[in-house]
Amino acid sequence: MGDGTEEVIRPGPVARVLLLPLRFYRKFISPYLPPSCRFYPSCSTYAVEALTRFGAARGSYLALRRLLRCGPWTMPGRDPVPETFSWRHTRPGLSTEE
């Protein structure tokens, strides 16, 4: 995709329904709460991107897995949505190819 054309990713119909409460939360609730997310991007941003990129089932799995990692037992930091789907979590910056 280095030719300047970007592929537009559109969520499927079920993913669009799942995105509605996330958009409501981000527009009407989140602005009134203090920032408290342990990760970058925030959990709601992560969920929107995961649902958009991977669809309802896989995106929901990734978003739920991310929410379960959100606690004092996990190191905070950068945790982007993976480029390719995997059932296992790999931390950013760690390569399994070395």
PDB file of C-alpha atoms in Angstrom:
ATOM      1  CA  MET A   1       0.000   0.000   0.000  1.00  0.00           C
ATOM      2  CA  GLY A   2       2.950   2.270  -0.479  1.00  0.00           C
ATOM      3  CA  ASP A   3       1.362   3.755  -3.592  1.00  0.00           C
ATOM      4  CA  GLY A   4      -0.682   6.292  -1.627  1.00  0.00           C
ATOM      5  CA  THR A   5      -3.959   4.396  -1.737  1.00  0.00           C
ATOM      6  CA  GLU A   6      -5.285   3.312   1.621  1.00  0.00           C
ATOM      7  CA  GLU A   7      -7.804   0.532   1.993  1.00  0.00           C
ATOM      8  CA  VAL A   8     -10.880   1.675   3.880  1.00  0.00           C
ATOM      9  CA  ILE A   9     -11.906  -0.888   6.471  1.00  0.00           C
ATOM     10  CA  ARG A  10     -15.620  -0.956   7.199  1.00  0.00           C
ATOM     11  CA  PRO A  11     -17.138  -2.961  10.010  1.00  0.00           C
ATOM     12  CA  GLY A  12     -19.767  -5.573   9.238  1.00  0.00           C
ATOM     13  CA  PRO A  13     -23.395  -5.181  10.323  1.00  0.00           C
ATOM     14  CA  VAL A  14     -22.993  -6.957  13.683  1.00  0.00           C
ATOM     15  CA  ALA A  15     -19.816  -5.025  14.476  1.00  0.00           C
ATOM     16  CA  ARG A  16     -21.649  -1.768  13.677  1.00  0.00           C
ATOM     17  CA  VAL A  17     -24.300  -2.642  16.262  1.00  0.00           C
ATOM     18  CA  LEU A  18     -21.578  -3.418  18.820  1.00  0.00           C
ATOM     19  CA  LEU A  19     -19.917  -0.079  18.063  1.00  0.00           C
ATOM     20  CA  LEU A  20     -23.047   1.909  19.021  1.00  0.00           C
ATOM     21  CA  PRO A  21     -22.627   1.649  22.824  1.00  0.00           C
ATOM     22  CA  LEU A  22     -18.901   2.365  22.458  1.00  0.00           C
ATOM     23  CA  ARG A  23     -19.615   5.530  20.490  1.00  0.00           C
ATOM     24  CA  PHE A  24     -22.236   6.556  23.050  1.00  0.00           C
ATOM     25  CA  TYR A  25     -19.744   6.009  25.890  1.00  0.00           C
ATOM     26  CA  ARG A  26     -16.973   7.937  24.111  1.00  0.00           C
ATOM     27  CA  LYS A  27     -19.253  10.873  23.279  1.00  0.00           C
ATOM     28  CA  PHE A  28     -21.462  11.241  26.361  1.00  0.00           C
ATOM     29  CA  ILE A  29     -19.773   9.520  29.323  1.00  0.00           C
ATOM     30  CA  SER A  30     -16.002   9.479  28.828  1.00  0.00           C
ATOM     31  CA  PRO A  31     -15.580  13.283  28.598  1.00  0.00           C
ATOM     32  CA  TYR A  32     -16.939  13.624  32.142  1.00  0.00           C
ATOM     33  CA  LEU A  33     -14.637  11.020  33.682  1.00  0.00           C
ATOM     34  CA  PRO A  34     -10.991  11.593  34.628  1.00  0.00           C
ATOM     35  CA  PRO A  35      -8.473   9.783  32.413  1.00  0.00           C
ATOM     36  CA  SER A  36      -7.636   6.508  34.121  1.00  0.00           C
ATOM     37  CA  CYS A  37      -6.708   4.003  31.414  1.00  0.00           C
ATOM     38  CA  ARG A  38      -3.502   2.062  32.047  1.00  0.00           C
ATOM     39  CA  PHE A  39      -2.856   1.563  28.356  1.00  0.00           C
ATOM     40  CA  TYR A  40      -2.423   3.584  25.184  1.00  0.00           C
ATOM     41  CA  PRO A  41      -4.657   3.606  23.222  1.00  0.00           C
ATOM     42  CA  SER A  42      -7.526   3.682  25.697  1.00  0.00           C
ATOM     43  CA  CYS A  43      -9.685   0.593  26.070  1.00  0.00           C
ATOM     44  CA  SER A  44     -12.614   2.156  24.200  1.00  0.00           C
ATOM     45  CA  THR A  45     -10.369   3.217  21.309  1.00  0.00           C
ATOM     46  CA  TYR A  46      -8.839  -0.259  21.256  1.00  0.00           C
ATOM     47  CA  ALA A  47     -12.299  -1.873  21.155  1.00  0.00           C
ATOM     48  CA  VAL A  48     -13.474   0.358  18.282  1.00  0.00           C
ATOM     49  CA  GLU A  49     -10.356  -0.428  16.252  1.00  0.00           C
ATOM     50  CA  ALA A  50     -10.514  -4.172  17.010  1.00  0.00           C
ATOM     51  CA  LEU A  51     -14.206  -4.396  16.036  1.00  0.00           C
ATOM     52  CA  THR A  52     -13.619  -2.376  12.880  1.00  0.00           C
ATOM     53  CA  ARG A  53     -10.532  -4.314  11.794  1.00  0.00           C
ATOM     54  CA  PHE A  54     -11.467  -7.879  12.790  1.00  0.00           C
ATOM     55  CA  GLY A  55     -15.277  -7.922  12.902  1.00  0.00           C
ATOM     56  CA  ALA A  56     -17.738  -8.723  15.662  1.00  0.00           C
ATOM     57  CA  ALA A  57     -16.479 -12.086  16.961  1.00  0.00           C
ATOM     58  CA  ARG A  58     -12.705 -11.604  16.813  1.00  0.00           C
ATOM     59  CA  GLY A  59     -12.899  -7.902  17.671  1.00  0.00           C
ATOM     60  CA  SER A  60     -15.048  -8.630  20.725  1.00  0.00           C
ATOM     61  CA  TYR A  61     -12.578 -11.315  21.810  1.00  0.00           C
ATOM     62  CA  LEU A  62      -9.654  -8.872  21.532  1.00  0.00           C
ATOM     63  CA  ALA A  63     -11.557  -6.122  23.373  1.00  0.00           C
ATOM     64  CA  LEU A  64     -12.582  -8.474  26.189  1.00  0.00           C
ATOM     65  CA  ARG A  65      -9.035  -9.817  26.471  1.00  0.00           C
ATOM     66  CA  ARG A  66      -7.783  -6.243  26.742  1.00  0.00           C
ATOM     67  CA  LEU A  67     -10.320  -5.373  29.471  1.00  0.00           C
ATOM     68  CA  LEU A  68      -9.282  -8.433  31.462  1.00  0.00           C
ATOM     69  CA  ARG A  69      -5.654  -7.259  31.328  1.00  0.00           C
ATOM     70  CA  CYS A  70      -6.628  -3.902  32.788  1.00  0.00           C
ATOM     71  CA  GLY A  71      -5.684  -4.196  36.422  1.00  0.00           C
ATOM     72  CA  PRO A  72      -2.822  -3.682  38.856  1.00  0.00           C
ATOM     73  CA  TRP A  73      -1.330  -7.073  37.927  1.00  0.00           C
ATOM     74  CA  THR A  74      -0.407  -5.896  34.395  1.00  0.00           C
ATOM     75  CA  MET A  75       2.304  -3.453  33.397  1.00  0.00           C
ATOM     76  CA  PRO A  76       0.817  -0.288  31.878  1.00  0.00           C
ATOM     77  CA  GLY A  77       1.999   1.118  28.580  1.00  0.00           C
ATOM     78  CA  ARG A  78       1.499   0.995  24.850  1.00  0.00           C
ATOM     79  CA  ASP A  79      -0.767  -1.861  23.717  1.00  0.00           C
ATOM     80  CA  PRO A  80      -2.009  -1.394  20.148  1.00  0.00           C
ATOM     81  CA  VAL A  81      -4.459  -3.635  18.320  1.00  0.00           C
ATOM     82  CA  PRO A  82      -2.404  -6.365  16.607  1.00  0.00           C
ATOM     83  CA  GLU A  83      -1.910  -6.183  12.850  1.00  0.00           C
ATOM     84  CA  THR A  84      -3.011  -9.805  12.464  1.00  0.00           C
ATOM     85  CA  PHE A  85      -5.434 -11.735  14.637  1.00  0.00           C
ATOM     86  CA  SER A  86      -4.116 -14.312  17.087  1.00  0.00           C
ATOM     87  CA  TRP A  87      -5.743 -16.113  19.991  1.00  0.00           C
ATOM     88  CA  ARG A  88      -2.586 -15.461  22.040  1.00  0.00           C
ATOM     89  CA  HIS A  89      -1.436 -12.094  23.340  1.00  0.00           C
ATOM     90  CA  THR A  90       2.059 -10.912  22.468  1.00  0.00           C
ATOM     91  CA  ARG A  91       3.425  -7.784  24.070  1.00  0.00           C
ATOM     92  CA  PRO A  92       4.397  -4.978  21.686  1.00  0.00           C
ATOM     93  CA  GLY A  93       8.112  -4.815  21.045  1.00  0.00           C
ATOM     94  CA  LEU A  94       8.661  -8.496  21.773  1.00  0.00           C
ATOM     95  CA  SER A  95       9.449 -10.604  18.773  1.00  0.00           C
ATOM     96  CA  THR A  96       9.036 -14.342  18.617  1.00  0.00           C
ATOM     97  CA  GLU A  97      11.108 -14.522  15.406  1.00  0.00           C
ATOM     98  CA  GLU A  98      14.515 -13.983  17.059  1.00  0.00           C
TER      99      GLU A  98
END
